[in-house]
XYZ file of C-alpha atoms in Angstrom:
431
model
C 28.554 46.433 20.546
C 26.948 44.128 17.958
C 28.465 40.900 19.336
C 29.119 39.930 22.932
C 29.891 36.782 24.912
C 27.319 36.489 27.695
C 29.618 35.071 30.389
C 31.829 38.156 30.044
C 28.845 40.392 30.779
C 28.185 38.885 34.212
C 28.980 41.444 36.876
C 28.980 44.431 34.543
C 27.223 47.502 35.957
C 23.896 48.450 34.361
C 23.551 52.189 33.888
C 20.753 54.545 32.933
C 21.130 57.038 30.057
C 22.570 59.682 32.397
C 25.071 57.280 33.939
C 22.999 56.531 37.025
C 23.731 53.071 38.417
C 20.810 50.617 38.383
C 22.402 47.257 39.188
C 24.661 44.518 37.818
C 24.159 41.876 35.110
C 23.434 38.466 36.601
C 22.318 36.441 33.537
C 20.628 36.616 30.132
C 17.263 35.088 29.241
C 16.531 33.551 25.841
C 13.514 31.812 24.354
C 13.420 28.039 24.059
C 14.817 27.068 20.655
C 13.267 24.475 18.367
C 15.631 22.728 15.965
C 18.564 24.554 14.374
C 17.133 28.081 14.543
C 19.091 30.397 16.890
C 17.060 31.432 19.940
C 16.123 35.049 20.580
C 17.561 36.771 23.638
C 14.630 38.239 25.526
C 16.418 40.287 28.143
C 18.868 40.461 31.021
C 18.518 39.415 34.638
C 19.861 42.316 36.681
C 20.617 42.312 40.392
C 19.531 45.510 42.131
C 20.287 46.300 45.741
C 21.796 43.357 47.556
C 19.715 40.441 46.285
C 16.663 41.370 44.217
C 16.793 40.084 40.643
C 14.712 41.906 38.023
C 14.175 41.533 34.273
C 15.276 44.166 31.726
C 14.094 43.647 28.089
C 16.825 43.702 25.440
C 15.005 46.484 23.612
C 15.898 48.732 26.556
C 19.624 48.094 26.001
C 21.360 50.766 23.910
C 25.019 49.834 24.440
C 27.166 47.019 25.778
C 30.908 47.506 26.221
C 33.701 46.177 28.394
C 32.820 48.615 31.170
C 29.006 48.635 31.400
C 25.584 47.947 29.930
C 23.678 51.151 29.178
C 19.880 51.363 29.003
C 17.718 53.765 27.010
C 15.865 54.769 30.158
C 16.318 54.723 33.894
C 12.757 53.478 34.262
C 12.976 49.812 35.318
C 10.378 47.545 36.848
C 11.340 46.183 40.249
C 9.118 43.104 40.174
C 11.189 40.089 41.132
C 12.253 38.018 38.117
C 10.662 34.576 37.774
C 11.543 32.311 34.871
C 8.745 31.327 32.505
C 8.313 27.829 30.997
C 9.424 29.018 27.540
C 12.586 30.712 28.825
C 16.164 29.486 29.289
C 18.825 31.109 31.469
C 22.034 31.401 29.448
C 24.506 31.365 32.345
C 22.383 29.286 34.671
C 21.394 26.561 32.210
C 23.499 26.733 29.032
C 27.005 27.213 30.410
C 28.717 23.909 31.294
C 25.911 21.968 29.574
C 26.915 18.772 27.757
C 26.197 19.029 24.046
C 27.051 17.214 20.831
C 29.177 18.599 17.991
C 27.208 17.512 14.933
C 30.031 17.330 12.393
C 32.420 15.393 14.656
C 29.722 13.437 16.509
C 31.600 14.086 19.740
C 30.591 15.299 23.169
C 31.463 18.830 24.219
C 30.876 21.284 27.041
C 29.567 24.826 26.572
C 32.090 27.408 27.759
C 30.396 30.619 26.605
C 27.528 31.882 24.462
C 27.775 34.592 21.791
C 24.788 36.819 21.115
C 24.580 39.164 18.141
C 22.466 42.217 17.413
C 20.361 41.887 14.241
C 19.007 44.528 11.877
C 15.535 43.667 13.198
C 16.779 44.967 16.604
C 16.561 41.434 18.013
C 19.513 39.812 19.766
C 20.066 36.162 18.762
C 22.292 33.467 20.229
C 24.237 32.707 17.052
C 27.378 30.895 18.268
C 28.615 28.760 21.133
C 32.120 28.484 22.530
C 32.549 24.771 23.303
C 35.351 22.514 24.462
C 35.245 18.990 23.040
C 35.569 16.119 25.497
C 37.940 13.579 23.996
C 39.075 10.136 25.054
C 37.561 7.748 27.558
C 38.302 10.018 30.487
C 36.691 12.997 28.806
C 39.900 14.953 28.443
C 39.320 18.526 27.412
C 40.241 19.620 23.917
C 40.744 23.157 22.620
C 37.912 25.699 22.709
C 36.030 26.175 19.425
C 33.452 28.823 18.546
C 30.792 27.078 16.453
C 27.478 28.182 14.877
C 24.350 27.373 16.864
C 23.208 24.891 14.189
C 26.480 22.936 14.552
C 25.563 21.930 18.102
C 22.777 19.628 19.272
C 21.443 19.151 22.760
C 20.239 22.648 23.654
C 17.152 22.816 21.418
C 13.856 21.021 21.521
C 14.116 18.300 18.911
C 11.972 18.667 15.805
C 11.215 14.946 15.664
C 10.035 12.187 17.954
C 9.747 13.275 21.564
C 10.049 16.917 20.549
C 6.271 17.201 20.376
C 5.904 16.081 23.975
C 8.571 18.545 25.038
C 6.878 21.342 23.133
C 3.480 20.548 24.621
C 5.006 20.469 28.086
C 6.640 23.858 27.430
C 3.335 25.310 26.191
C 1.336 23.984 29.130
C 1.623 27.091 31.304
C 1.823 29.664 28.503
C -0.918 32.067 27.501
C -2.670 31.311 24.192
C -1.232 34.455 22.588
C 2.303 33.390 23.556
C 1.721 29.878 22.183
C 0.438 31.367 18.933
C 3.555 33.530 18.651
C 5.775 30.487 19.281
C 3.873 28.398 16.704
C 4.569 30.954 13.993
C 8.301 30.344 14.509
C 7.877 26.596 13.888
C 7.942 24.795 10.546
C 4.534 23.806 9.228
C 4.947 20.136 10.123
C 5.753 20.992 13.728
C 2.752 23.330 13.949
C 0.596 20.440 12.778
C 2.133 18.109 15.388
C 1.370 20.615 18.147
C -2.200 21.063 16.894
C -2.666 17.285 17.016
C -1.429 17.210 20.615
C -3.492 20.103 22.008
C -6.998 19.573 23.344
C -9.911 21.071 21.415
C -10.491 23.906 23.872
C -6.794 24.802 24.115
C -6.373 24.683 20.330
C -9.447 26.902 19.952
C -7.891 29.503 22.268
C -4.648 29.424 20.265
C -6.429 29.647 16.895
C -8.145 32.839 18.033
C -4.702 34.446 18.436
C -3.262 33.421 15.042
C -3.323 35.347 11.746
C -5.967 34.237 9.258
C -3.584 32.301 6.992
C -2.209 30.212 9.885
C -5.736 29.643 11.199
C -6.833 28.243 7.872
C -3.737 26.071 7.542
C -4.233 24.444 10.953
C -7.970 24.027 10.473
C -7.459 22.288 7.116
C -4.857 20.002 8.675
C -7.487 18.658 11.086
C -10.133 16.162 10.079
C -13.403 17.913 9.282
C -15.021 16.359 12.356
C -12.312 17.658 14.688
C -12.237 21.019 12.922
C -15.964 21.362 13.660
C -15.358 20.421 17.315
C -12.636 23.082 17.620
C -14.893 25.702 16.000
C -17.539 24.900 18.611
C -15.003 25.723 21.344
C -14.119 29.090 19.791
C -15.966 32.299 20.593
C -18.731 32.624 17.971
C -17.347 35.893 16.588
C -13.865 34.394 16.151
C -15.329 31.266 14.562
C -17.378 33.420 12.200
C -14.304 35.450 11.185
C -12.411 32.253 10.424
C -15.247 30.654 8.451
C -15.803 33.882 6.498
C -12.268 33.538 5.098
C -12.924 30.001 3.815
C -14.599 29.116 0.517
C -18.384 28.909 0.851
C -18.632 25.138 0.388
C -15.898 24.465 2.938
C -17.463 26.845 5.446
C -20.924 25.331 4.988
C -19.592 21.787 5.456
C -18.031 22.715 8.796
C -21.158 24.570 9.945
C -23.204 21.478 9.086
C -20.996 19.314 11.323
C -21.299 21.671 14.305
C -24.018 21.210 16.895
C -27.054 23.376 15.946
C -26.924 25.408 19.163
C -23.257 26.211 18.430
C -23.612 26.902 14.712
C -26.731 29.084 14.922
C -25.051 32.185 16.463
C -22.134 31.773 14.044
C -24.518 31.706 11.059
C -26.222 34.820 12.391
C -22.887 36.662 12.586
C -21.983 35.556 9.056
C -25.132 37.252 7.773
C -23.614 40.667 8.590
C -20.815 42.411 6.759
C -17.503 41.943 8.560
C -16.904 45.704 8.903
C -20.199 46.457 10.663
C -21.220 46.252 14.300
C -23.129 43.048 13.506
C -20.007 41.479 12.005
C -17.781 42.665 14.874
C -20.017 41.727 17.790
C -20.085 38.699 20.046
C -23.566 37.188 20.460
C -22.821 36.043 24.022
C -22.611 39.106 26.310
C -23.744 39.056 29.942
C -27.547 39.344 29.823
C -29.778 39.405 32.918
C -33.458 39.898 33.616
C -34.543 43.056 35.505
C -35.286 41.022 38.643
C -31.644 39.927 39.037
C -29.742 41.295 42.019
C -26.471 43.207 42.038
C -24.859 40.145 43.656
C -25.969 37.945 40.743
C -24.619 40.439 38.236
C -21.248 40.567 39.994
C -21.095 36.756 40.018
C -21.403 36.805 36.201
C -18.773 39.535 35.917
C -16.347 37.450 37.989
C -16.576 34.501 35.564
C -12.935 33.912 34.476
C -14.102 32.778 31.034
C -15.486 36.269 30.338
C -12.955 38.684 28.843
C -12.268 41.889 30.824
C -13.826 44.022 28.086
C -17.022 41.954 27.971
C -17.180 41.908 31.781
C -17.171 45.708 31.895
C -20.907 45.892 31.152
C -24.046 43.897 32.005
C -27.137 44.124 29.784
C -30.682 43.893 31.119
C -33.512 42.595 28.922
C -36.946 41.052 29.142
C -36.999 37.258 28.572
C -35.650 35.494 26.631
C -32.105 36.417 27.634
C -30.415 34.517 24.787
C -29.644 36.771 21.836
C -31.642 38.058 20.110
C -33.213 38.839 23.452
C -36.558 40.145 24.505
C -36.986 43.896 24.778
C -33.736 45.653 25.683
C -34.057 47.784 28.847
C -30.571 49.149 29.423
C -27.106 48.381 30.702
C -25.135 48.593 33.936
C -21.418 49.355 34.064
C -19.371 47.045 36.306
C -18.058 50.027 38.261
C -21.640 50.992 39.123
C -22.326 47.444 40.333
C -19.442 47.746 42.799
C -20.972 50.866 44.327
C -24.405 49.398 45.030
C -25.760 47.113 47.747
C -25.596 43.421 46.721
C -29.284 42.896 47.489
C -30.478 45.731 45.205
C -31.942 44.917 41.794
C -30.102 45.705 38.574
C -33.319 47.273 37.263
C -32.826 50.105 39.749
C -29.394 51.162 38.428
C -29.910 50.901 34.664
C -28.304 53.262 32.199
C -31.156 53.493 29.720
C -29.958 56.740 28.126
C -26.868 55.341 26.347
C -27.236 55.892 22.602
C -28.084 52.658 20.803
C -25.916 51.206 18.077
C -27.499 49.184 15.263
C -26.005 46.044 13.674
C -25.460 47.914 10.382
C -23.276 50.619 11.990
C -19.998 50.881 10.087
C -16.572 50.346 11.637
C -15.965 54.101 11.582
C -19.277 54.699 13.376
C -18.469 52.031 15.969
C -15.044 53.584 16.595
C -16.567 57.055 17.101
C -19.230 55.545 19.387
C -16.564 54.019 21.652
C -14.512 57.234 21.676
C -17.537 59.438 22.367
C -18.791 57.446 25.348
C -15.395 56.190 26.653
C -16.499 52.563 26.408
C -14.719 49.232 26.092
C -17.989 47.382 25.412
C -21.203 48.515 23.759
C -24.650 46.989 23.027
C -25.886 46.248 19.508
C -29.673 46.685 19.227
C -31.816 45.745 16.213
C -34.756 47.729 14.847
C -37.160 45.755 17.032
C -35.416 46.853 20.234
C -33.768 43.464 20.880
C -30.182 43.031 22.040
C -28.401 40.985 19.353
C -24.868 41.185 20.736
C -22.111 43.407 22.060
C -19.016 44.884 20.456
C -15.842 45.055 22.560
C -12.803 47.244 22.069
C -10.614 44.255 21.151
C -13.005 43.470 18.275
C -12.569 47.026 17.025
C -8.779 46.950 17.350
C -8.597 43.653 15.447
C -10.182 45.374 12.446
C -8.316 48.680 12.762
C -4.844 47.126 12.911
C -3.093 45.814 9.767
C -4.114 42.286 8.761
C -0.671 40.894 9.622
C -0.399 42.570 13.025
C -0.394 39.235 14.864
C 2.703 38.095 12.974
C 4.648 41.265 13.766
C 7.198 41.138 16.621
C 6.137 42.664 19.902
C 7.842 45.963 20.712
C 9.242 44.292 23.798
C 8.597 41.134 25.864
C 5.195 41.089 27.535
C 5.019 42.196 31.169
C 4.413 39.717 33.951
C 1.028 40.855 35.278
C 0.659 38.086 37.831
C 3.140 39.752 40.200
C 2.289 43.192 41.633
C 5.150 45.657 41.413
C 6.629 46.700 44.780
C 7.197 50.387 45.457
C 10.070 51.795 43.407
C 13.273 52.222 45.381
C 15.415 53.536 42.514
C 15.268 56.955 40.888
C 12.685 56.765 38.140
C 12.218 53.073 38.828
C 9.278 51.184 37.854
C 9.630 46.394 34.828
C 8.335 47.406 31.475
């Protein structure tokens, strides 16, 4: 079915592809809408067993009819559903809501919500069934089915206080999710959000945006603030962004950055973007040989270190800032967990791992990672100094198409903060 009223779905059985019963529809979840654009339906809230509510992405739905909702697979994740800040419950929050009919400038009440299947495979809330409230006593008029844009009161406004509402909505979201939401906003609204975010938060979001959107937001900022935001970015991400700008513009921003922040960025810009030197981060975990296993683990636990970068610790003679003193070897995080905390990292070094030079091509880096089953690898110059580390996410960024960040996700992201309980349904497991 390409069109369906959500309220009529409540209570319908949810079946697997072979007809096995999974649960019943409780609600639908859509993204917060900004302005007149119809919101995207993210998935269904399904009750399994007697009380547990789980989330099923819309991309898992293959059919909706008067009798049931059918899924493409019987594999469902039994983690309990918890609403995110950028999500709205259709039945729980939209139905019975007071809204305004734009053309008539009258109050109305939402009776039902129509969602439609698009060629892009997305489901959008395109129309609302509303009943106008007329007269002083709010008498109910006839039910009308109106386009989403004909109703106000359910979207974040695009003017005035809308920025505060947006910022509040973004507060608990991951940077990648904020970046995805920003790409759905008009340019002016993206600029308003950039103005309202702190430098460190904006830096995190910029790292997740496609190059064209990065440049647009950076040019919207004053040059002084743009330099401050670049200082908050990881040096390799800042270098990638500056490499896409005209030389004079890039040099002006580098000149406004603090020298200790701009120096590693300049060093990265000296390498070709498709080499290990251009891919690497100059700030891996580097310790001296006299450091203990406990000290190494404390660095690995740093929440500001990405999981890939935290997978390996590098040991060098002083100085430990890149380019370091003589490189001695590396220690995998798994090895650290197997050793006594009081032991020295020098005693568990992997000094046999083949070294990768800064001029190694992207193809060579990819083969290096595949050969040694790594997610992080050292980059060593001809003098035997560690100059940085390449991580698997750096490699993927350059292997994927340039516009991969602007492409829709295959399905809503999982909720990793909640461990999945043991499956109690056949083939169960929330994707």
